[in-house]
């Protein structure tokens, strides 16, 4: 299908794992992904688990805020975007594309106003490299 669908699948997997670490991947979701998109989603899921991803997010949270205070969906959208930006290597899309994809996920799955929070944090966090 597309990288957009792969990001959506990756978000669902991360969300599911956060609520239940023993959960299995959502098999019916992968039926709609082409092999290259499934590989991209798997790479995003793996990259989102890197400790530096959470560290980069924490650096831009308000003082005295922690990741545990974030909505589970918002937190995992941020993880995916930061992971894609810092761990995609030469295949990395432009920062604007990553932020836009995260905003669209937030509009679909996040709470009211989530997309504004995600946009602001990612605009600061996705710098350099």
PDB file of C-alpha atoms in Angstrom:
ATOM      1  CA  UNK A   1       0.000   0.000   0.000  1.00  0.00           C
ATOM      2  CA  UNK A   2       2.134   2.872   1.222  1.00  0.00           C
ATOM      3  CA  UNK A   3       4.477   4.160   3.855  1.00  0.00           C
ATOM      4  CA  UNK A   4       1.505   5.985   5.370  1.00  0.00           C
ATOM      5  CA  UNK A   5      -0.218   2.642   5.929  1.00  0.00           C
ATOM      6  CA  UNK A   6       3.023   1.218   7.300  1.00  0.00           C
ATOM      7  CA  UNK A   7       3.268   4.060   9.828  1.00  0.00           C
ATOM      8  CA  UNK A   8      -0.345   3.469  10.835  1.00  0.00           C
ATOM      9  CA  UNK A   9       0.343  -0.238  11.324  1.00  0.00           C
ATOM     10  CA  UNK A  10       3.480   0.548  13.357  1.00  0.00           C
ATOM     11  CA  UNK A  11       1.473   2.894  15.593  1.00  0.00           C
ATOM     12  CA  UNK A  12      -1.120   0.186  16.229  1.00  0.00           C
ATOM     13  CA  UNK A  13       1.591  -2.308  17.153  1.00  0.00           C
ATOM     14  CA  UNK A  14       3.337   0.117  19.526  1.00  0.00           C
ATOM     15  CA  UNK A  15       0.020   1.076  21.117  1.00  0.00           C
ATOM     16  CA  UNK A  16      -0.937  -2.566  21.551  1.00  0.00           C
ATOM     17  CA  UNK A  17       2.450  -3.430  23.073  1.00  0.00           C
ATOM     18  CA  UNK A  18       2.254  -0.503  25.470  1.00  0.00           C
ATOM     19  CA  UNK A  19      -1.099  -1.685  26.790  1.00  0.00           C
ATOM     20  CA  UNK A  20      -0.126  -5.362  26.762  1.00  0.00           C
ATOM     21  CA  UNK A  21       3.577  -6.184  26.296  1.00  0.00           C
ATOM     22  CA  UNK A  22       2.667  -9.823  25.605  1.00  0.00           C
ATOM     23  CA  UNK A  23       0.468  -8.917  22.625  1.00  0.00           C
ATOM     24  CA  UNK A  24       1.142 -10.364  19.208  1.00  0.00           C
ATOM     25  CA  UNK A  25       1.386  -8.248  16.040  1.00  0.00           C
ATOM     26  CA  UNK A  26      -1.894  -7.448  14.361  1.00  0.00           C
ATOM     27  CA  UNK A  27      -1.807 -10.002  11.557  1.00  0.00           C
ATOM     28  CA  UNK A  28      -4.888  -8.851   9.634  1.00  0.00           C
ATOM     29  CA  UNK A  29      -3.323  -5.397   9.330  1.00  0.00           C
ATOM     30  CA  UNK A  30      -0.237  -6.808   7.618  1.00  0.00           C
ATOM     31  CA  UNK A  31      -2.348  -8.421   4.909  1.00  0.00           C
ATOM     32  CA  UNK A  32      -2.829  -4.989   3.366  1.00  0.00           C
ATOM     33  CA  UNK A  33       0.859  -4.078   3.393  1.00  0.00           C
ATOM     34  CA  UNK A  34       3.285  -4.783   0.589  1.00  0.00           C
ATOM     35  CA  UNK A  35       6.458  -6.559   1.680  1.00  0.00           C
ATOM     36  CA  UNK A  36       8.589  -3.392   1.466  1.00  0.00           C
ATOM     37  CA  UNK A  37       6.051  -1.479   3.569  1.00  0.00           C
ATOM     38  CA  UNK A  38       5.911  -4.283   6.146  1.00  0.00           C
ATOM     39  CA  UNK A  39       9.721  -4.178   6.342  1.00  0.00           C
ATOM     40  CA  UNK A  40       9.566  -0.385   6.777  1.00  0.00           C
ATOM     41  CA  UNK A  41       6.971  -0.730   9.563  1.00  0.00           C
ATOM     42  CA  UNK A  42       9.044  -3.392  11.315  1.00  0.00           C
ATOM     43  CA  UNK A  43      12.132  -1.173  11.122  1.00  0.00           C
ATOM     44  CA  UNK A  44      10.164   1.745  12.608  1.00  0.00           C
ATOM     45  CA  UNK A  45       8.845  -0.436  15.427  1.00  0.00           C
ATOM     46  CA  UNK A  46      12.356  -1.633  16.221  1.00  0.00           C
ATOM     47  CA  UNK A  47      13.841   1.871  16.015  1.00  0.00           C
ATOM     48  CA  UNK A  48      11.121   3.294  18.282  1.00  0.00           C
ATOM     49  CA  UNK A  49      12.397   1.013  21.059  1.00  0.00           C
ATOM     50  CA  UNK A  50      15.834   2.687  21.104  1.00  0.00           C
ATOM     51  CA  UNK A  51      16.445   4.518  24.361  1.00  0.00           C
ATOM     52  CA  UNK A  52      17.680   7.624  22.562  1.00  0.00           C
ATOM     53  CA  UNK A  53      14.230   8.058  21.002  1.00  0.00           C
ATOM     54  CA  UNK A  54      12.567   8.572  24.379  1.00  0.00           C
ATOM     55  CA  UNK A  55      15.489  10.752  25.495  1.00  0.00           C
ATOM     56  CA  UNK A  56      14.986  13.077  22.526  1.00  0.00           C
ATOM     57  CA  UNK A  57      11.261  13.359  23.298  1.00  0.00           C
ATOM     58  CA  UNK A  58      11.867  13.977  27.015  1.00  0.00           C
ATOM     59  CA  UNK A  59      14.270  16.795  26.184  1.00  0.00           C
ATOM     60  CA  UNK A  60      11.389  18.787  24.683  1.00  0.00           C
ATOM     61  CA  UNK A  61       8.666  18.076  27.230  1.00  0.00           C
ATOM     62  CA  UNK A  62       7.680  20.782  29.690  1.00  0.00           C
ATOM     63  CA  UNK A  63       9.658  20.889  32.911  1.00  0.00           C
ATOM     64  CA  UNK A  64       8.541  18.265  35.406  1.00  0.00           C
ATOM     65  CA  UNK A  65       6.747  16.267  32.695  1.00  0.00           C
ATOM     66  CA  UNK A  66       7.596  12.664  31.937  1.00  0.00           C
ATOM     67  CA  UNK A  67       6.692  10.275  29.159  1.00  0.00           C
ATOM     68  CA  UNK A  68       4.318   8.460  31.491  1.00  0.00           C
ATOM     69  CA  UNK A  69       2.142  11.576  31.624  1.00  0.00           C
ATOM     70  CA  UNK A  70       1.607  11.600  27.867  1.00  0.00           C
ATOM     71  CA  UNK A  71      -1.385  10.030  26.203  1.00  0.00           C
ATOM     72  CA  UNK A  72      -0.321   6.557  24.983  1.00  0.00           C
ATOM     73  CA  UNK A  73      -1.242   7.338  21.371  1.00  0.00           C
ATOM     74  CA  UNK A  74       0.561  10.685  21.338  1.00  0.00           C
ATOM     75  CA  UNK A  75       3.653   9.184  22.945  1.00  0.00           C
ATOM     76  CA  UNK A  76       3.861   6.452  20.316  1.00  0.00           C
ATOM     77  CA  UNK A  77       3.268   8.844  17.428  1.00  0.00           C
ATOM     78  CA  UNK A  78       6.185  10.890  18.761  1.00  0.00           C
ATOM     79  CA  UNK A  79       8.320   7.761  19.091  1.00  0.00           C
ATOM     80  CA  UNK A  80       7.628   6.752  15.494  1.00  0.00           C
ATOM     81  CA  UNK A  81       8.450  10.191  14.118  1.00  0.00           C
ATOM     82  CA  UNK A  82      11.635  10.600  16.153  1.00  0.00           C
ATOM     83  CA  UNK A  83      12.710   7.050  15.297  1.00  0.00           C
ATOM     84  CA  UNK A  84      12.104   7.630  11.595  1.00  0.00           C
ATOM     85  CA  UNK A  85      14.044  10.886  11.627  1.00  0.00           C
ATOM     86  CA  UNK A  86      17.071   9.634  13.549  1.00  0.00           C
ATOM     87  CA  UNK A  87      17.221   5.970  12.519  1.00  0.00           C
ATOM     88  CA  UNK A  88      16.246   5.883   8.822  1.00  0.00           C
ATOM     89  CA  UNK A  89      19.689   6.587   7.436  1.00  0.00           C
ATOM     90  CA  UNK A  90      19.830   7.599   3.789  1.00  0.00           C
ATOM     91  CA  UNK A  91      16.184   6.645   3.210  1.00  0.00           C
ATOM     92  CA  UNK A  92      14.947   9.277   5.635  1.00  0.00           C
ATOM     93  CA  UNK A  93      12.206  11.504   4.264  1.00  0.00           C
ATOM     94  CA  UNK A  94      12.303  15.246   4.758  1.00  0.00           C
ATOM     95  CA  UNK A  95      11.500  16.510   8.260  1.00  0.00           C
ATOM     96  CA  UNK A  96       8.299  18.138   6.962  1.00  0.00           C
ATOM     97  CA  UNK A  97       7.046  14.813   5.605  1.00  0.00           C
ATOM     98  CA  UNK A  98       7.696  13.048   8.917  1.00  0.00           C
ATOM     99  CA  UNK A  99       5.933  15.789  10.878  1.00  0.00           C
ATOM    100  CA  UNK A 100       2.983  15.863   8.475  1.00  0.00           C
ATOM    101  CA  UNK A 101       2.561  12.086   8.711  1.00  0.00           C
ATOM    102  CA  UNK A 102       2.655  12.330  12.519  1.00  0.00           C
ATOM    103  CA  UNK A 103       0.058  15.111  12.471  1.00  0.00           C
ATOM    104  CA  UNK A 104      -2.249  13.017  10.301  1.00  0.00           C
ATOM    105  CA  UNK A 105      -1.907  10.059  12.680  1.00  0.00           C
ATOM    106  CA  UNK A 106      -2.685  12.375  15.596  1.00  0.00           C
ATOM    107  CA  UNK A 107      -5.768  13.759  13.860  1.00  0.00           C
ATOM    108  CA  UNK A 108      -7.019  10.220  13.267  1.00  0.00           C
ATOM    109  CA  UNK A 109      -6.022   8.488  16.509  1.00  0.00           C
ATOM    110  CA  UNK A 110      -5.069  11.176  19.023  1.00  0.00           C
ATOM    111  CA  UNK A 111      -7.135  13.274  21.340  1.00  0.00           C
ATOM    112  CA  UNK A 112      -8.496  16.729  20.638  1.00  0.00           C
ATOM    113  CA  UNK A 113      -5.576  19.057  20.023  1.00  0.00           C
ATOM    114  CA  UNK A 114      -3.010  16.241  19.948  1.00  0.00           C
ATOM    115  CA  UNK A 115      -1.852  17.220  16.503  1.00  0.00           C
ATOM    116  CA  UNK A 116      -0.867  20.711  17.698  1.00  0.00           C
ATOM    117  CA  UNK A 117       1.183  19.317  20.583  1.00  0.00           C
ATOM    118  CA  UNK A 118       2.864  16.769  18.298  1.00  0.00           C
ATOM    119  CA  UNK A 119       3.599  19.390  15.647  1.00  0.00           C
ATOM    120  CA  UNK A 120       5.220  21.724  18.169  1.00  0.00           C
ATOM    121  CA  UNK A 121       7.332  19.086  19.873  1.00  0.00           C
ATOM    122  CA  UNK A 122       8.520  17.459  16.642  1.00  0.00           C
ATOM    123  CA  UNK A 123       9.406  20.793  15.078  1.00  0.00           C
ATOM    124  CA  UNK A 124      11.923  21.250  17.906  1.00  0.00           C
ATOM    125  CA  UNK A 125      13.008  17.617  18.351  1.00  0.00           C
ATOM    126  CA  UNK A 126      13.738  16.809  14.705  1.00  0.00           C
ATOM    127  CA  UNK A 127      16.867  18.878  14.277  1.00  0.00           C
ATOM    128  CA  UNK A 128      20.217  18.190  12.719  1.00  0.00           C
ATOM    129  CA  UNK A 129      21.748  14.991  11.479  1.00  0.00           C
TER     130      UNK A 129
END
